[in-house]
PDB file of C-alpha atoms in Angstrom:
ATOM      1  CA  MET A 868      -6.686 -10.793 -47.820  1.00  0.00           C
ATOM      2  CA  THR A 869      -3.744 -12.548 -46.695  1.00  0.00           C
ATOM      3  CA  VAL A 870      -3.985 -14.986 -43.859  1.00  0.00           C
ATOM      4  CA  GLY A 871      -1.524 -12.796 -41.722  1.00  0.00           C
ATOM      5  CA  SER A 872      -3.582  -9.885 -42.542  1.00  0.00           C
ATOM      6  CA  GLY A 873      -6.649 -11.445 -41.514  1.00  0.00           C
ATOM      7  CA  ARG A 874      -5.060 -12.444 -38.007  1.00  0.00           C
ATOM      8  CA  ALA A 875      -4.254  -8.836 -37.545  1.00  0.00           C
ATOM      9  CA  ASP A 876      -7.701  -7.576 -37.698  1.00  0.00           C
ATOM     10  CA  ILE A 877      -8.749 -10.396 -35.443  1.00  0.00           C
ATOM     11  CA  ILE A 878      -6.285  -9.204 -33.023  1.00  0.00           C
ATOM     12  CA  GLU A 879      -7.166  -5.326 -33.116  1.00  0.00           C
ATOM     13  CA  LYS A 880     -11.090  -6.326 -32.790  1.00  0.00           C
ATOM     14  CA  ALA A 881     -10.638  -8.498 -29.992  1.00  0.00           C
ATOM     15  CA  ARG A 882      -8.084  -5.727 -28.299  1.00  0.00           C
ATOM     16  CA  ALA A 883     -10.894  -3.189 -28.962  1.00  0.00           C
ATOM     17  CA  LEU A 884     -13.279  -5.190 -27.249  1.00  0.00           C
ATOM     18  CA  TYR A 885     -11.164  -5.877 -24.399  1.00  0.00           C
ATOM     19  CA  GLU A 886     -10.409  -2.187 -24.008  1.00  0.00           C
ATOM     20  CA  ARG A 887     -14.296  -1.468 -24.410  1.00  0.00           C
ATOM     21  CA  GLY A 888     -14.337  -4.183 -21.209  1.00  0.00           C
ATOM     22  CA  ASP A 889     -16.446  -6.875 -23.392  1.00  0.00           C
ATOM     23  CA  PHE A 890     -14.248  -9.599 -22.043  1.00  0.00           C
ATOM     24  CA  GLU A 891     -16.430 -12.054 -22.935  1.00  0.00           C
ATOM     25  CA  ARG A 892     -16.729 -11.469 -26.608  1.00  0.00           C
ATOM     26  CA  CYS A 893     -12.916 -10.659 -26.429  1.00  0.00           C
ATOM     27  CA  ARG A 894     -11.737 -14.036 -24.917  1.00  0.00           C
ATOM     28  CA  GLU A 895     -14.206 -15.647 -27.602  1.00  0.00           C
ATOM     29  CA  LEU A 896     -12.941 -14.358 -30.482  1.00  0.00           C
ATOM     30  CA  ALA A 897      -9.163 -14.813 -29.327  1.00  0.00           C
ATOM     31  CA  LEU A 898     -10.001 -18.392 -28.898  1.00  0.00           C
ATOM     32  CA  ASP A 899     -11.508 -19.058 -32.093  1.00  0.00           C
ATOM     33  CA  ALA A 900      -9.011 -17.731 -33.875  1.00  0.00           C
ATOM     34  CA  LEU A 901      -6.398 -19.424 -31.696  1.00  0.00           C
ATOM     35  CA  ALA A 902      -7.981 -22.633 -33.368  1.00  0.00           C
ATOM     36  CA  ASP A 903      -6.021 -21.676 -36.494  1.00  0.00           C
ATOM     37  CA  SER A 904      -3.096 -19.902 -35.207  1.00  0.00           C
ATOM     38  CA  PRO A 905      -2.610 -21.645 -31.764  1.00  0.00           C
ATOM     39  CA  ASP A 906       0.934 -20.352 -31.315  1.00  0.00           C
ATOM     40  CA  ASP A 907      -0.023 -16.535 -31.910  1.00  0.00           C
ATOM     41  CA  ALA A 908       1.551 -14.536 -28.693  1.00  0.00           C
ATOM     42  CA  ARG A 909      -1.033 -11.784 -29.064  1.00  0.00           C
ATOM     43  CA  LEU A 910      -3.834 -14.051 -29.322  1.00  0.00           C
ATOM     44  CA  LEU A 911      -2.755 -15.944 -26.236  1.00  0.00           C
ATOM     45  CA  GLN A 912      -2.179 -12.414 -24.609  1.00  0.00           C
ATOM     46  CA  LEU A 913      -5.758 -11.537 -25.248  1.00  0.00           C
ATOM     47  CA  ALA A 914      -7.009 -14.575 -24.464  1.00  0.00           C
ATOM     48  CA  GLY A 915      -5.189 -14.734 -20.828  1.00  0.00           C
ATOM     49  CA  ASN A 916      -6.146 -11.099 -20.135  1.00  0.00           C
ATOM     50  CA  ALA A 917      -9.626 -11.261 -20.778  1.00  0.00           C
ATOM     51  CA  SER A 918      -9.911 -14.299 -19.018  1.00  0.00           C
ATOM     52  CA  VAL A 919      -8.185 -12.720 -15.769  1.00  0.00           C
ATOM     53  CA  GLU A 920     -10.756 -10.217 -15.901  1.00  0.00           C
ATOM     54  CA  LEU A 921     -13.538 -12.832 -16.196  1.00  0.00           C
ATOM     55  CA  GLY A 922     -12.077 -14.625 -13.430  1.00  0.00           C
ATOM     56  CA  ARG A 923     -11.121 -17.824 -15.079  1.00  0.00           C
ATOM     57  CA  THR A 924      -8.758 -20.555 -13.967  1.00  0.00           C
ATOM     58  CA  ASP A 925      -7.344 -21.103 -17.138  1.00  0.00           C
ATOM     59  CA  ALA A 926      -5.814 -17.318 -17.722  1.00  0.00           C
ATOM     60  CA  ALA A 927      -2.096 -17.837 -16.605  1.00  0.00           C
ATOM     61  CA  ASP A 928      -2.196 -20.920 -18.923  1.00  0.00           C
ATOM     62  CA  TYR A 929      -2.804 -18.814 -22.045  1.00  0.00           C
ATOM     63  CA  LEU A 930      -0.002 -16.397 -20.822  1.00  0.00           C
ATOM     64  CA  GLU A 931       2.467 -19.191 -19.935  1.00  0.00           C
ATOM     65  CA  ARG A 932       2.055 -20.653 -23.851  1.00  0.00           C
ATOM     66  CA  ALA A 933       2.197 -16.907 -24.984  1.00  0.00           C
ATOM     67  CA  VAL A 934       5.790 -16.255 -23.120  1.00  0.00           C
ATOM     68  CA  SER A 935       6.924 -19.777 -24.415  1.00  0.00           C
ATOM     69  CA  VAL A 936       6.612 -18.361 -28.199  1.00  0.00           C
ATOM     70  CA  ALA A 937       7.901 -15.031 -27.280  1.00  0.00           C
ATOM     71  CA  PRO A 938      10.354 -15.195 -24.165  1.00  0.00           C
ATOM     72  CA  ASP A 939      11.779 -11.703 -24.568  1.00  0.00           C
ATOM     73  CA  ASP A 940       8.745 -10.011 -24.595  1.00  0.00           C
ATOM     74  CA  LEU A 941       8.539  -7.819 -21.376  1.00  0.00           C
ATOM     75  CA  GLU A 942       4.846  -6.947 -21.450  1.00  0.00           C
ATOM     76  CA  LEU A 943       3.876 -10.739 -21.709  1.00  0.00           C
ATOM     77  CA  TRP A 944       5.806 -11.538 -18.986  1.00  0.00           C
ATOM     78  CA  GLN A 945       4.246  -8.821 -17.045  1.00  0.00           C
ATOM     79  CA  ASP A 946       0.838  -9.830 -17.850  1.00  0.00           C
ATOM     80  CA  LEU A 947       1.423 -13.538 -16.584  1.00  0.00           C
ATOM     81  CA  ALA A 948       2.847 -12.017 -13.522  1.00  0.00           C
ATOM     82  CA  ASP A 949      -0.265 -10.182 -12.745  1.00  0.00           C
ATOM     83  CA  ALA A 950      -2.540 -13.432 -13.651  1.00  0.00           C
ATOM     84  CA  LEU A 951      -0.422 -15.670 -11.420  1.00  0.00           C
ATOM     85  CA  LEU A 952      -0.946 -12.955  -8.537  1.00  0.00           C
ATOM     86  CA  GLU A 953      -4.363 -13.165  -9.119  1.00  0.00           C
ATOM     87  CA  ALA A 954      -4.400 -16.373  -8.898  1.00  0.00           C
ATOM     88  CA  ASP A 955      -2.446 -16.493  -5.818  1.00  0.00           C
ATOM     89  CA  ARG A 956       0.178 -18.412  -7.362  1.00  0.00           C
ATOM     90  CA  HIS A 957       2.869 -16.235  -5.651  1.00  0.00           C
ATOM     91  CA  SER A 958       5.769 -18.031  -6.149  1.00  0.00           C
ATOM     92  CA  GLU A 959       5.440 -18.664  -9.736  1.00  0.00           C
ATOM     93  CA  ALA A 960       4.692 -14.732 -10.033  1.00  0.00           C
ATOM     94  CA  THR A 961       7.888 -14.070  -8.422  1.00  0.00           C
ATOM     95  CA  THR A 962       9.812 -16.085 -10.937  1.00  0.00           C
ATOM     96  CA  ALA A 963       7.815 -14.398 -13.972  1.00  0.00           C
ATOM     97  CA  LEU A 964       8.393 -10.699 -12.394  1.00  0.00           C
ATOM     98  CA  ARG A 965      12.324 -11.743 -12.142  1.00  0.00           C
ATOM     99  CA  ARG A 966      11.984 -12.425 -15.840  1.00  0.00           C
ATOM    100  CA  THR A 967      11.012  -9.211 -16.276  1.00  0.00           C
ATOM    101  CA  VAL A 968      13.838  -7.520 -14.095  1.00  0.00           C
ATOM    102  CA  THR A 969      16.147  -9.388 -16.400  1.00  0.00           C
ATOM    103  CA  LEU A 970      14.641  -7.920 -19.519  1.00  0.00           C
ATOM    104  CA  ARG A 971      14.549  -4.424 -18.108  1.00  0.00           C
ATOM    105  CA  PRO A 972      17.410  -4.236 -15.242  1.00  0.00           C
ATOM    106  CA  ASP A 973      16.999  -0.457 -15.063  1.00  0.00           C
ATOM    107  CA  ASP A 974      12.841  -0.657 -14.730  1.00  0.00           C
ATOM    108  CA  ALA A 975      12.504   0.520 -11.072  1.00  0.00           C
ATOM    109  CA  GLY A 976       8.881  -0.814 -10.978  1.00  0.00           C
ATOM    110  CA  GLY A 977       9.577  -4.319 -12.049  1.00  0.00           C
ATOM    111  CA  LEU A 978      11.540  -4.711  -8.958  1.00  0.00           C
ATOM    112  CA  ILE A 979       8.904  -3.035  -6.743  1.00  0.00           C
ATOM    113  CA  ASP A 980       6.413  -5.502  -8.220  1.00  0.00           C
ATOM    114  CA  LEU A 981       8.948  -8.377  -7.416  1.00  0.00           C
ATOM    115  CA  ALA A 982       9.361  -7.211  -4.069  1.00  0.00           C
ATOM    116  CA  HIS A 983       5.349  -7.209  -3.176  1.00  0.00           C
ATOM    117  CA  ALA A 984       5.450 -10.736  -4.839  1.00  0.00           C
ATOM    118  CA  ALA A 985       7.973 -12.160  -2.676  1.00  0.00           C
ATOM    119  CA  TYR A 986       6.114 -10.387   0.118  1.00  0.00           C
ATOM    120  CA  ALA A 987       3.190 -11.964  -0.862  1.00  0.00           C
ATOM    121  CA  ALA A 988       4.300 -15.338  -0.840  1.00  0.00           C
ATOM    122  CA  GLY A 989       5.621 -15.048   2.498  1.00  0.00           C
ATOM    123  CA  ARG A 990       8.841 -14.414   2.092  1.00  0.00           C
ATOM    124  CA  PRO A 991       9.499 -10.760   3.219  1.00  0.00           C
ATOM    125  CA  GLU A 992      13.220 -11.090   3.584  1.00  0.00           C
ATOM    126  CA  GLU A 993      13.255 -11.653  -0.231  1.00  0.00           C
ATOM    127  CA  ALA A 994      11.738  -8.504  -0.683  1.00  0.00           C
ATOM    128  CA  VAL A 995      14.552  -6.276   0.896  1.00  0.00           C
ATOM    129  CA  GLU A 996      17.115  -6.507  -1.786  1.00  0.00           C
ATOM    130  CA  PRO A 997      15.037  -5.712  -4.554  1.00  0.00           C
ATOM    131  CA  LEU A 998      13.377  -2.427  -3.271  1.00  0.00           C
ATOM    132  CA  ASN A 999      17.004  -1.457  -2.126  1.00  0.00           C
ATOM    133  CA  GLU A1000      17.707  -2.021  -6.030  1.00  0.00           C
ATOM    134  CA  ALA A1001      15.033  -0.309  -7.047  1.00  0.00           C
ATOM    135  CA  LEU A1002      15.847   2.593  -4.705  1.00  0.00           C
ATOM    136  CA  GLU A1003      19.724   2.503  -6.387  1.00  0.00           C
ATOM    137  CA  ARG A1004      18.285   3.227  -9.867  1.00  0.00           C
ATOM    138  CA  ASP A1005      15.482   5.716  -8.482  1.00  0.00           C
ATOM    139  CA  PRO A1006      16.515   7.478  -5.306  1.00  0.00           C
ATOM    140  CA  ALA A1007      13.480   9.064  -4.622  1.00  0.00           C
ATOM    141  CA  ASN A1008      11.106   6.679  -5.812  1.00  0.00           C
ATOM    142  CA  PRO A1009       8.385   6.801  -3.128  1.00  0.00           C
ATOM    143  CA  ALA A1010       6.875   3.364  -3.960  1.00  0.00           C
ATOM    144  CA  ALA A1011       9.978   1.888  -2.885  1.00  0.00           C
ATOM    145  CA  LEU A1012      10.256   3.326   0.176  1.00  0.00           C
ATOM    146  CA  ARG A1013       7.286   3.093   1.245  1.00  0.00           C
ATOM    147  CA  ALA A1014       7.182  -0.533   0.377  1.00  0.00           C
ATOM    148  CA  LEU A1015      10.562  -0.730   2.349  1.00  0.00           C
ATOM    149  CA  VAL A1016       9.032   0.732   5.385  1.00  0.00           C
ATOM    150  CA  GLU A1017       6.172  -1.816   5.528  1.00  0.00           C
ATOM    151  CA  VAL A1018       8.907  -4.681   4.910  1.00  0.00           C
ATOM    152  CA  HIS A1019      11.018  -3.425   7.732  1.00  0.00           C
ATOM    153  CA  ARG A1020       8.122  -3.128  10.034  1.00  0.00           C
ATOM    154  CA  ARG A1021       6.451  -6.481   9.283  1.00  0.00           C
ATOM    155  CA  THR A1022       9.730  -8.102   9.955  1.00  0.00           C
ATOM    156  CA  GLY A1023      10.709  -6.374  13.100  1.00  0.00           C
ATOM    157  CA  ARG A1024      13.280  -3.960  11.664  1.00  0.00           C
ATOM    158  CA  THR A1025      11.594  -0.933  13.030  1.00  0.00           C
ATOM    159  CA  GLU A1026      15.051   1.077  13.238  1.00  0.00           C
ATOM    160  CA  ASP A1027      14.952   0.480   9.527  1.00  0.00           C
ATOM    161  CA  ALA A1028      11.597   1.144   9.067  1.00  0.00           C
ATOM    162  CA  LEU A1029      11.751   4.606  10.552  1.00  0.00           C
ATOM    163  CA  ALA A1030      15.002   5.372   8.773  1.00  0.00           C
ATOM    164  CA  ALA A1031      12.973   4.528   5.650  1.00  0.00           C
ATOM    165  CA  ALA A1032      10.213   6.619   6.752  1.00  0.00           C
ATOM    166  CA  ARG A1033      12.422   9.627   7.551  1.00  0.00           C
ATOM    167  CA  GLN A1034      14.091   9.201   3.990  1.00  0.00           C
ATOM    168  CA  LEU A1035      10.617   9.424   2.418  1.00  0.00           C
ATOM    169  CA  ALA A1036       9.729  12.718   4.417  1.00  0.00           C
ATOM    170  CA  GLU A1037      12.957  14.265   3.425  1.00  0.00           C
ATOM    171  CA  ARG A1038      11.866  13.578  -0.401  1.00  0.00           C
ATOM    172  CA  SER A1039       8.207  14.744   0.207  1.00  0.00           C
ATOM    173  CA  PRO A1040       7.906  16.751   3.357  1.00  0.00           C
ATOM    174  CA  ASP A1041       4.088  16.835   2.648  1.00  0.00           C
ATOM    175  CA  ASP A1042       3.438  13.363   2.538  1.00  0.00           C
ATOM    176  CA  VAL A1043       1.103  12.266   5.143  1.00  0.00           C
ATOM    177  CA  LEU A1044       1.833   8.622   5.654  1.00  0.00           C
ATOM    178  CA  ALA A1045       5.484   9.131   5.695  1.00  0.00           C
ATOM    179  CA  GLN A1046       4.542  11.389   8.890  1.00  0.00           C
ATOM    180  CA  ILE A1047       2.167   8.842  10.161  1.00  0.00           C
ATOM    181  CA  ASP A1048       4.753   6.187  10.040  1.00  0.00           C
ATOM    182  CA  ILE A1049       7.656   8.160  11.885  1.00  0.00           C
ATOM    183  CA  ALA A1050       5.091   8.933  14.753  1.00  0.00           C
ATOM    184  CA  GLU A1051       4.163   5.177  15.154  1.00  0.00           C
ATOM    185  CA  LEU A1052       7.737   3.872  14.412  1.00  0.00           C
ATOM    186  CA  SER A1053       8.870   6.586  16.805  1.00  0.00           C
ATOM    187  CA  LEU A1054       6.345   5.328  19.330  1.00  0.00           C
ATOM    188  CA  ALA A1055       7.454   1.780  19.250  1.00  0.00           C
ATOM    189  CA  LEU A1056      11.014   2.741  19.898  1.00  0.00           C
ATOM    190  CA  ASP A1057       9.953   4.711  22.848  1.00  0.00           C
ATOM    191  CA  ARG A1058      10.929   7.898  21.223  1.00  0.00           C
ATOM    192  CA  ILE A1059       8.117  10.032  22.553  1.00  0.00           C
ATOM    193  CA  ASP A1060       9.326  13.729  21.533  1.00  0.00           C
ATOM    194  CA  ASP A1061       9.772  12.317  17.862  1.00  0.00           C
ATOM    195  CA  ALA A1062       6.145  11.148  17.661  1.00  0.00           C
ATOM    196  CA  VAL A1063       4.971  14.211  19.119  1.00  0.00           C
ATOM    197  CA  SER A1064       6.640  15.879  16.734  1.00  0.00           C
ATOM    198  CA  ALA A1065       5.638  13.822  13.969  1.00  0.00           C
ATOM    199  CA  TYR A1066       1.933  14.219  15.102  1.00  0.00           C
ATOM    200  CA  ALA A1067       2.356  18.172  15.203  1.00  0.00           C
ATOM    201  CA  ARG A1068       3.751  18.101  11.636  1.00  0.00           C
ATOM    202  CA  LEU A1069       0.624  16.017  10.275  1.00  0.00           C
ATOM    203  CA  ARG A1070      -1.470  19.086  11.826  1.00  0.00           C
ATOM    204  CA  GLU A1071       0.256  21.240   9.685  1.00  0.00           C
ATOM    205  CA  ILE A1072       0.313  19.489   6.432  1.00  0.00           C
ATOM    206  CA  HIS A1073      -3.358  18.079   6.557  1.00  0.00           C
ATOM    207  CA  ASP A1074      -5.728  19.503   3.906  1.00  0.00           C
ATOM    208  CA  ASP A1075      -8.690  18.226   5.632  1.00  0.00           C
ATOM    209  CA  PRO A1076      -9.644  20.099   8.912  1.00  0.00           C
ATOM    210  CA  GLU A1077     -11.625  16.995   9.763  1.00  0.00           C
ATOM    211  CA  HIS A1078      -8.398  15.029   9.899  1.00  0.00           C
ATOM    212  CA  GLU A1079      -6.835  16.922  12.880  1.00  0.00           C
ATOM    213  CA  ILE A1080      -8.575  14.872  15.577  1.00  0.00           C
ATOM    214  CA  TYR A1081      -6.080  11.977  14.467  1.00  0.00           C
ATOM    215  CA  SER A1082      -3.192  14.452  15.053  1.00  0.00           C
ATOM    216  CA  TYR A1083      -4.509  15.144  18.517  1.00  0.00           C
ATOM    217  CA  HIS A1084      -5.469  11.647  19.305  1.00  0.00           C
ATOM    218  CA  GLY A1085      -1.693  10.659  18.616  1.00  0.00           C
ATOM    219  CA  MET A1086      -0.257  13.308  20.704  1.00  0.00           C
ATOM    220  CA  ILE A1087      -2.601  12.538  23.761  1.00  0.00           C
ATOM    221  CA  GLN A1088      -1.591   8.628  23.119  1.00  0.00           C
ATOM    222  CA  ALA A1089       2.168  10.019  23.496  1.00  0.00           C
ATOM    223  CA  GLU A1090       1.679  12.073  26.446  1.00  0.00           C
ATOM    224  CA  ILE A1091      -0.328   9.359  28.164  1.00  0.00           C
ATOM    225  CA  ARG A1092       2.607   6.682  27.502  1.00  0.00           C
ATOM    226  CA  ARG A1093       4.559   8.988  29.445  1.00  0.00           C
ATOM    227  CA  ASP A1094       2.438   9.953  32.242  1.00  0.00           C
ATOM    228  CA  ARG A1095       2.294  13.533  31.559  1.00  0.00           C
ATOM    229  CA  TRP A1096      -1.185  14.030  32.422  1.00  0.00           C
ATOM    230  CA  ARG A1097      -1.453  18.100  32.435  1.00  0.00           C
ATOM    231  CA  ARG A1098      -0.189  18.000  28.901  1.00  0.00           C
ATOM    232  CA  ALA A1099      -2.543  15.142  27.894  1.00  0.00           C
ATOM    233  CA  LEU A1100      -5.572  16.985  29.362  1.00  0.00           C
ATOM    234  CA  GLU A1101      -4.509  20.073  27.718  1.00  0.00           C
ATOM    235  CA  LEU A1102      -4.441  18.236  23.928  1.00  0.00           C
ATOM    236  CA  ALA A1103      -7.819  16.359  25.121  1.00  0.00           C
ATOM    237  CA  ILE A1104      -9.713  19.416  25.698  1.00  0.00           C
ATOM    238  CA  ASP A1105      -8.492  20.938  22.535  1.00  0.00           C
ATOM    239  CA  ALA A1106      -9.295  17.787  20.646  1.00  0.00           C
ATOM    240  CA  THR A1107     -12.719  18.010  21.783  1.00  0.00           C
ATOM    241  CA  ARG A1108     -13.252  21.382  19.949  1.00  0.00           C
ATOM    242  CA  VAL A1109     -12.597  19.628  16.630  1.00  0.00           C
ATOM    243  CA  ASP A1110     -14.254  16.516  17.535  1.00  0.00           C
ATOM    244  CA  ARG A1111     -17.669  16.717  15.917  1.00  0.00           C
ATOM    245  CA  LEU A1112     -18.426  12.918  16.377  1.00  0.00           C
ATOM    246  CA  GLY A1113     -17.483  12.472  19.893  1.00  0.00           C
ATOM    247  CA  ARG A1114     -14.836  10.190  19.581  1.00  0.00           C
ATOM    248  CA  THR A1115     -12.824  11.966  22.461  1.00  0.00           C
ATOM    249  CA  THR A1116     -15.477  12.105  25.167  1.00  0.00           C
ATOM    250  CA  ASP A1117     -14.382   9.195  27.018  1.00  0.00           C
ATOM    251  CA  VAL A1118     -10.506   9.882  26.411  1.00  0.00           C
ATOM    252  CA  LEU A1119     -11.004  13.463  28.237  1.00  0.00           C
ATOM    253  CA  ALA A1120     -13.025  11.815  31.281  1.00  0.00           C
ATOM    254  CA  TYR A1121      -9.992   9.348  31.355  1.00  0.00           C
ATOM    255  CA  VAL A1122      -7.458  12.241  31.643  1.00  0.00           C
ATOM    256  CA  VAL A1123      -9.656  14.242  33.922  1.00  0.00           C
ATOM    257  CA  ALA A1124      -9.470  11.458  36.606  1.00  0.00           C
ATOM    258  CA  GLN A1125      -5.733  10.871  36.089  1.00  0.00           C
ATOM    259  CA  VAL A1126      -5.462  14.775  37.170  1.00  0.00           C
ATOM    260  CA  PHE A1127      -8.164  15.124  39.525  1.00  0.00           C
ATOM    261  CA  GLY A1128      -8.953  11.692  40.766  1.00  0.00           C
ATOM    262  CA  VAL A1129     -12.636  12.582  39.623  1.00  0.00           C
ATOM    263  CA  ALA A1130     -14.310  13.207  36.227  1.00  0.00           C
ATOM    264  CA  ALA A1131     -18.321  14.492  35.119  1.00  0.00           C
ATOM    265  CA  ARG A1132     -18.586  11.078  34.230  1.00  0.00           C
ATOM    266  CA  PRO A1133     -17.251   7.641  34.906  1.00  0.00           C
ATOM    267  CA  ALA A1134     -13.838   7.087  33.524  1.00  0.00           C
ATOM    268  CA  PRO A1135     -13.372   3.934  31.332  1.00  0.00           C
ATOM    269  CA  PRO A1136     -10.405   2.105  32.085  1.00  0.00           C
ATOM    270  CA  ARG A1137      -7.012   2.532  30.617  1.00  0.00           C
ATOM    271  CA  SER A1138      -7.297  -0.419  28.277  1.00  0.00           C
ATOM    272  CA  GLN A1139     -10.487   0.611  26.673  1.00  0.00           C
ATOM    273  CA  ILE A1140      -8.385   4.505  25.904  1.00  0.00           C
ATOM    274  CA  ASP A1141      -5.588   2.723  24.810  1.00  0.00           C
ATOM    275  CA  ALA A1142      -7.447   0.622  22.090  1.00  0.00           C
ATOM    276  CA  ALA A1143      -9.747   3.610  21.018  1.00  0.00           C
ATOM    277  CA  LEU A1144      -6.623   5.710  20.465  1.00  0.00           C
ATOM    278  CA  VAL A1145      -4.935   2.944  18.582  1.00  0.00           C
ATOM    279  CA  ALA A1146      -8.025   2.481  16.461  1.00  0.00           C
ATOM    280  CA  SER A1147      -8.366   6.162  15.905  1.00  0.00           C
ATOM    281  CA  GLN A1148      -4.726   5.977  14.143  1.00  0.00           C
ATOM    282  CA  ALA A1149      -5.444   2.768  12.445  1.00  0.00           C
ATOM    283  CA  GLU A1150      -8.440   4.827  11.089  1.00  0.00           C
ATOM    284  CA  HIS A1151      -6.127   7.833  10.076  1.00  0.00           C
ATOM    285  CA  ARG A1152      -3.959   5.280   8.081  1.00  0.00           C
ATOM    286  CA  ARG A1153      -6.519   3.448   6.332  1.00  0.00           C
ATOM    287  CA  THR A1154      -8.213   6.704   5.353  1.00  0.00           C
ATOM    288  CA  HIS A1155      -4.903   8.032   3.585  1.00  0.00           C
ATOM    289  CA  GLU A1156      -3.970   4.428   2.236  1.00  0.00           C
ATOM    290  CA  GLU A1157      -6.849   4.210   0.449  1.00  0.00           C
ATOM    291  CA  SER A1158      -6.789   7.813  -1.142  1.00  0.00           C
ATOM    292  CA  LEU A1159      -2.947   6.966  -2.393  1.00  0.00           C
ATOM    293  CA  VAL A1160      -4.703   3.508  -4.163  1.00  0.00           C
ATOM    294  CA  ALA A1161      -7.355   6.132  -5.402  1.00  0.00           C
TER     295      ALA A1161
END
């Protein structure tokens, strides 16, 4: 057996261990082999990736050595970027991701990853350009549009965030998160009719009846915002019919007090109602963000 074929066998064994989740043995085998072949890019990659899974601080070191050996290997640069992100070395990860974009300029996914890294590094203004470039390559890419909504929202460009959310909803009319974004951003811009329409659309597209309560809460929040108390009361009454957990009880008491001056139970203050409705919307968003990741 030649030296090369022996090393190939070791690489295959180490890769099989990695794929089975035996990261410790994978790492040990790769490191043992690196003693004789210190410049083997695949062994360095396996050592680095296994180290990432094990939470070892030297993970990026192996992958940096790997890209120095094979500077045109896209997969190695992607793995290095992941290792650097895992270590919270966001600026260096951004550099690695720029290299992946150079190697594959038509890859929208690489541009999206670059935008996420720039945002995580505290440079959100640098995230917009790669996201726009990703959309030039793949105009219907939902991940790029969703990321663009978030970047614009976090940097105070509410109009741009709403435009991106609407663009996503046009391409995916049943996208729940896009409708949530439209509703929340419309409220932020005081476009109450648009917000109410988005919440009504959410009621139409929800496939889980338990989630209908969130749409009701959003519409109640919008009607309270513009002092339409009779409509808020109608919505609060409807909401209590689907609210199995009693999350609308205080809201109903508050709205009844505004309409009639008294309520069957003491009405909480406006600040408490506003906080409860905001919390309901946050829970709604979190539920769908988690399902998207899953």
